[in-house]
Amino acid sequence: MKNKLKHLAIIMDGNGRWAKSRGLQRVKGHEKGAEVVRDITTFCANSDEIKTLTLYAFSTENWKRPKLEVDFLMKLLDRYLKNELEVYQKEGVKFDTIGNLEPFSKKLKDTIAKTKDATKNNSKLTQILALNYGAQDELLRAVNKACKNGNIITKKDLERYLDTPYSDIDLLIRTSGEKRLSNYLLWQIAYAELEFTDTLWPDFTPVELNKIIENFKKRERKFGGI
Ligand code: FPP
């Protein structure tokens, strides 16, 4: 029987290199990358199987980038969410986030909250943006909440306090040829299939995603059994 793909996660890497190879500023790569986010989200919303798409948009480590680039990414995110509302509604996409939103500006937090509220009844796909997200940070926050009452913590207890109440990841894709997990969803990928492509994120297309999914469907998933 072919594997079902309910939850797809992507590490969108290579925006900077894409821009550099064209003699452009790095931020132009992020701008093009945001367009690809739209194409891939629309593709997933129109697939019968995919219910959740979790995209790594800003990690807990990305604050180390030059201030100009960080500021640009924050503005791009705000602009993207405002422009995207029409697409979310048209394609039936519910918007959600994981990560600690605390350090973001009030303006961006408001835009995020409004977008979540406006799309909360959409049901074709949930698009989750990982924002100021790091798996170690998520696990630490969850453990601290879970052990407040001093009891032994079960798997269920811990999962209740993780950022994502959604199902485990079936397939994780990283673009740009890097073969690292970069602190992404370390709990939720326990049995995920991994796929690495050399394509830089701004060049990634629904056609390539479709090929990767076809390949995923043929793989044997045993979850530790035989
Ligand atoms: C990695 O490329 C990408 C990021 C750190 C940010 C991801 C952001 C986007 C795809 C665009 C904005 C997204 C939304 C949802 C509006 P990199 O800069 O590390 O590339 P490099 O490794 O080639 O330098």
Short mmCIF file of C-alpha atoms and ligand atoms in Angstrom, two decimals:
data_model
loop_
_atom_site.label_atom_id
_atom_site.label_comp_id
_atom_site.label_asym_id
_atom_site.label_seq_id
_atom_site.Cartn_x
_atom_site.Cartn_y
_atom_site.Cartn_z
CA MET A 1 0.00 0.00 0.00
CA LYS A 2 1.28 3.47 -0.84
CA ASN A 3 2.31 5.77 1.99
CA LYS A 4 -0.09 8.52 2.95
CA LEU A 5 1.33 12.03 3.20
CA LYS A 6 -0.62 13.94 5.83
CA HIS A 7 2.05 16.23 7.22
CA LEU A 8 4.81 17.72 5.08
CA ALA A 9 7.60 19.85 6.56
CA ILE A 10 10.10 21.91 4.57
CA ILE A 11 13.39 23.62 5.43
CA MET A 12 13.40 26.39 2.83
CA ASP A 13 17.11 26.97 2.25
CA GLY A 14 19.16 28.72 -0.42
CA ASN A 15 17.56 32.16 -0.82
CA GLY A 16 20.88 33.97 -0.24
CA ARG A 17 22.83 31.81 -2.70
CA TRP A 18 20.07 32.19 -5.32
CA ALA A 19 20.34 35.98 -5.08
CA LYS A 20 24.15 35.99 -5.02
CA SER A 21 24.38 33.85 -8.15
CA ARG A 22 22.36 36.54 -9.95
CA GLY A 23 24.41 39.45 -8.57
CA LEU A 24 21.45 40.51 -6.40
CA GLN A 25 21.24 41.40 -2.71
CA ARG A 26 20.38 38.47 -0.42
CA VAL A 27 17.00 39.98 0.43
CA LYS A 28 15.89 39.59 -3.20
CA GLY A 29 16.23 35.86 -2.65
CA HIS A 30 13.89 36.06 0.33
CA GLU A 31 11.39 38.03 -1.77
CA LYS A 32 11.41 35.37 -4.48
CA GLY A 33 11.28 32.73 -1.73
CA ALA A 34 8.04 34.22 -0.42
CA GLU A 35 6.47 33.77 -3.89
CA VAL A 36 7.49 30.12 -3.83
CA VAL A 37 5.85 29.75 -0.40
CA ARG A 38 2.59 30.80 -2.07
CA ASP A 39 2.96 28.32 -4.98
CA ILE A 40 3.84 25.41 -2.72
CA THR A 41 1.04 26.22 -0.26
CA THR A 42 -1.50 26.40 -3.09
CA PHE A 43 -0.25 23.06 -4.45
CA CYS A 44 -0.59 21.43 -1.01
CA ALA A 45 -4.07 22.91 -0.46
CA ASN A 46 -5.17 21.28 -3.70
CA SER A 47 -3.76 17.86 -2.82
CA ASP A 48 -6.31 15.43 -1.38
CA GLU A 49 -3.88 14.00 1.14
CA ILE A 50 -1.78 16.76 2.64
CA LYS A 51 -3.50 18.27 5.66
CA THR A 52 -0.57 20.14 7.25
CA LEU A 53 2.40 22.00 5.78
CA THR A 54 5.02 23.26 8.25
CA LEU A 55 7.56 25.72 6.83
CA TYR A 56 10.75 26.89 8.54
CA ALA A 57 10.53 30.67 8.04
CA PHE A 58 12.69 32.05 10.90
CA SER A 59 14.75 30.07 13.39
CA THR A 60 15.83 30.96 16.93
CA GLU A 61 19.35 31.20 15.44
CA ASN A 62 18.39 33.53 12.54
CA TRP A 63 18.61 36.56 14.90
CA LYS A 64 22.40 36.26 14.42
CA ARG A 65 22.05 37.61 10.84
CA PRO A 66 22.81 41.28 10.08
CA LYS A 67 20.12 43.60 11.48
CA LEU A 68 19.22 44.81 7.97
CA GLU A 69 18.40 41.27 6.84
CA VAL A 70 16.44 40.45 10.01
CA ASP A 71 14.43 43.70 9.68
CA PHE A 72 13.75 42.90 6.03
CA LEU A 73 12.51 39.40 6.87
CA MET A 74 10.15 40.81 9.53
CA LYS A 75 8.69 43.36 7.07
CA LEU A 76 8.44 40.73 4.34
CA LEU A 77 6.54 38.43 6.67
CA ASP A 78 4.09 41.19 7.62
CA ARG A 79 3.56 42.10 3.96
CA TYR A 80 3.26 38.45 2.93
CA LEU A 81 0.57 37.72 5.53
CA LYS A 82 -1.47 40.79 4.58
CA ASN A 83 -1.26 40.03 0.83
CA GLU A 84 -1.85 36.36 1.39
CA LEU A 85 -5.18 36.58 3.17
CA GLU A 86 -7.02 36.47 -0.15
CA VAL A 87 -5.13 33.31 -1.18
CA TYR A 88 -5.70 31.68 2.22
CA GLN A 89 -9.44 32.26 1.90
CA LYS A 90 -9.63 31.23 -1.76
CA GLU A 91 -7.66 28.02 -1.22
CA GLY A 92 -9.19 27.12 2.18
CA VAL A 93 -5.93 27.49 4.12
CA LYS A 94 -5.88 27.87 7.90
CA PHE A 95 -2.81 29.79 9.08
CA ASP A 96 -0.97 28.87 12.27
CA THR A 97 2.49 29.29 13.79
CA ILE A 98 4.94 27.43 16.00
CA GLY A 99 7.77 29.09 17.90
CA ASN A 100 7.97 31.82 20.48
CA LEU A 101 6.36 34.97 19.06
CA GLU A 102 7.27 37.05 22.11
CA PRO A 103 10.26 38.98 20.62
CA PHE A 104 8.36 40.12 17.50
CA SER A 105 7.05 43.68 17.14
CA LYS A 106 3.49 44.47 18.21
CA LYS A 107 2.63 45.20 14.57
CA LEU A 108 3.79 41.77 13.37
CA LYS A 109 2.16 40.01 16.34
CA ASP A 110 -1.13 41.77 15.48
CA THR A 111 -0.91 40.76 11.83
CA ILE A 112 -0.20 37.15 12.85
CA ALA A 113 -3.13 37.12 15.31
CA LYS A 114 -5.52 38.67 12.76
CA THR A 115 -4.50 36.19 10.06
CA LYS A 116 -4.98 33.26 12.43
CA ASP A 117 -8.40 34.54 13.43
CA ALA A 118 -9.56 35.28 9.88
CA THR A 119 -8.57 31.81 8.61
CA LYS A 120 -9.48 29.68 11.64
CA ASN A 121 -12.45 28.00 9.94
CA ASN A 122 -10.60 27.02 6.75
CA SER A 123 -10.09 23.28 6.53
CA LYS A 124 -8.36 22.17 3.31
CA LEU A 125 -4.84 22.72 4.62
CA THR A 126 -3.16 24.13 7.71
CA GLN A 127 -0.08 26.14 6.82
CA ILE A 128 2.17 26.46 9.86
CA LEU A 129 5.01 28.96 9.75
CA ALA A 130 7.82 28.20 12.20
CA LEU A 131 8.72 31.66 13.52
CA ASN A 132 11.48 32.24 16.05
CA TYR A 133 11.35 28.45 16.22
CA GLY A 134 13.98 26.02 17.42
CA ALA A 135 13.21 22.44 18.42
CA GLN A 136 15.44 22.63 21.50
CA ASP A 137 13.66 25.82 22.61
CA GLU A 138 10.25 24.17 21.99
CA LEU A 139 11.25 21.08 24.01
CA LEU A 140 12.64 23.13 26.89
CA ARG A 141 9.50 25.27 27.08
CA ALA A 142 7.32 22.14 26.97
CA VAL A 143 9.33 20.27 29.63
CA ASN A 144 9.24 23.23 31.97
CA LYS A 145 5.47 23.54 31.63
CA ALA A 146 4.90 19.78 31.91
CA CYS A 147 6.93 19.27 35.11
CA LYS A 148 5.39 22.17 37.01
CA ASN A 149 3.28 19.79 39.13
CA GLY A 150 6.30 17.58 39.91
CA ASN A 151 4.88 14.34 38.45
CA ILE A 152 6.67 11.95 36.08
CA ILE A 153 6.09 13.20 32.52
CA THR A 154 4.61 10.82 29.95
CA LYS A 155 4.99 11.11 26.15
CA LYS A 156 1.39 12.30 26.02
CA ASP A 157 2.03 15.00 28.67
CA LEU A 158 5.02 16.33 26.78
CA GLU A 159 3.22 16.34 23.43
CA ARG A 160 0.39 18.34 24.98
CA TYR A 161 2.86 21.13 25.73
CA LEU A 162 4.73 21.12 22.42
CA ASP A 163 3.97 23.98 20.04
CA THR A 164 2.24 21.82 17.50
CA PRO A 165 -0.90 19.82 18.25
CA TYR A 166 -0.75 18.44 14.69
CA SER A 167 0.26 14.92 13.65
CA ASP A 168 3.90 13.78 13.35
CA ILE A 169 5.81 14.64 10.19
CA ASP A 170 5.62 12.08 7.37
CA LEU A 171 8.09 13.73 5.00
CA LEU A 172 10.74 16.40 5.61
CA ILE A 173 12.34 18.14 2.63
CA ARG A 174 15.37 20.43 2.76
CA THR A 175 16.32 22.43 -0.31
CA SER A 176 19.75 23.79 -1.39
CA GLY A 177 21.88 20.66 -0.98
CA GLU A 178 22.62 21.07 2.75
CA LYS A 179 22.11 17.86 4.70
CA ARG A 180 21.30 19.13 8.17
CA LEU A 181 18.22 19.33 10.35
CA SER A 182 19.12 22.73 11.86
CA ASN A 183 17.10 22.36 15.06
CA TYR A 184 13.83 21.75 13.16
CA LEU A 185 10.99 19.67 14.64
CA LEU A 186 13.38 17.19 16.29
CA TRP A 187 10.60 15.45 18.26
CA GLN A 188 8.05 15.37 15.43
CA ILE A 189 10.41 13.89 12.80
CA ALA A 190 11.13 10.73 14.82
CA TYR A 191 9.91 8.54 11.93
CA ALA A 192 9.80 11.04 9.07
CA GLU A 193 11.20 10.20 5.67
CA LEU A 194 13.93 12.67 4.74
CA GLU A 195 14.55 14.15 1.29
CA PHE A 196 17.34 16.53 0.32
CA THR A 197 17.35 18.34 -3.02
CA ASP A 198 20.09 20.54 -4.51
CA THR A 199 17.48 22.98 -5.83
CA LEU A 200 17.65 26.39 -4.12
CA TRP A 201 14.35 27.36 -2.49
CA PRO A 202 13.54 30.21 -4.94
CA ASP A 203 13.81 27.66 -7.81
CA PHE A 204 11.72 24.98 -6.07
CA THR A 205 8.46 24.21 -7.90
CA PRO A 206 5.27 22.21 -7.39
CA VAL A 207 6.49 19.94 -10.21
CA GLU A 208 9.60 18.98 -8.21
CA LEU A 209 7.55 18.63 -5.03
CA ASN A 210 5.21 16.28 -6.86
CA LYS A 211 8.17 14.11 -7.95
CA ILE A 212 9.49 13.96 -4.38
CA ILE A 213 6.03 12.95 -3.14
CA GLU A 214 5.78 10.18 -5.76
CA ASN A 215 9.15 8.86 -4.54
CA PHE A 216 8.02 9.08 -0.89
CA LYS A 217 4.95 7.02 -1.70
CA LYS A 218 7.09 4.15 -2.96
CA ARG A 219 9.31 4.00 0.13
CA GLU A 220 8.80 1.32 2.72
CA ARG A 221 7.95 2.77 6.15
CA LYS A 222 8.28 0.28 8.98
CA PHE A 223 8.24 2.50 12.08
CA GLY A 224 10.68 0.14 13.79
CA GLY A 225 8.71 -2.98 12.90
CA ILE A 226 9.64 -5.54 10.23
C1 FPP B 1 17.13 30.30 4.16
O1 FPP B 1 17.85 30.84 3.10
C2 FPP B 1 15.89 30.97 4.35
C3 FPP B 1 15.54 31.63 5.49
C4 FPP B 1 16.40 31.75 6.66
C5 FPP B 1 14.26 32.29 5.63
C6 FPP B 1 13.12 31.67 4.87
C7 FPP B 1 12.35 32.77 4.31
C8 FPP B 1 11.65 32.73 3.15
C9 FPP B 1 11.48 31.51 2.34
C10 FPP B 1 11.02 33.94 2.60
C11 FPP B 1 10.02 34.56 3.48
C12 FPP B 1 8.99 33.62 3.96
C13 FPP B 1 7.73 33.97 4.17
C14 FPP B 1 6.78 33.00 4.71
C15 FPP B 1 7.22 35.32 3.84
P1 FPP B 1 19.27 31.45 3.44
O2 FPP B 1 19.12 32.93 3.56
O3 FPP B 1 19.87 30.77 4.61
O4 FPP B 1 20.05 31.08 2.11
P2 FPP B 1 21.61 30.77 1.97
O5 FPP B 1 21.88 29.54 2.79
O6 FPP B 1 21.77 30.53 0.51
O7 FPP B 1 22.34 31.97 2.47
#
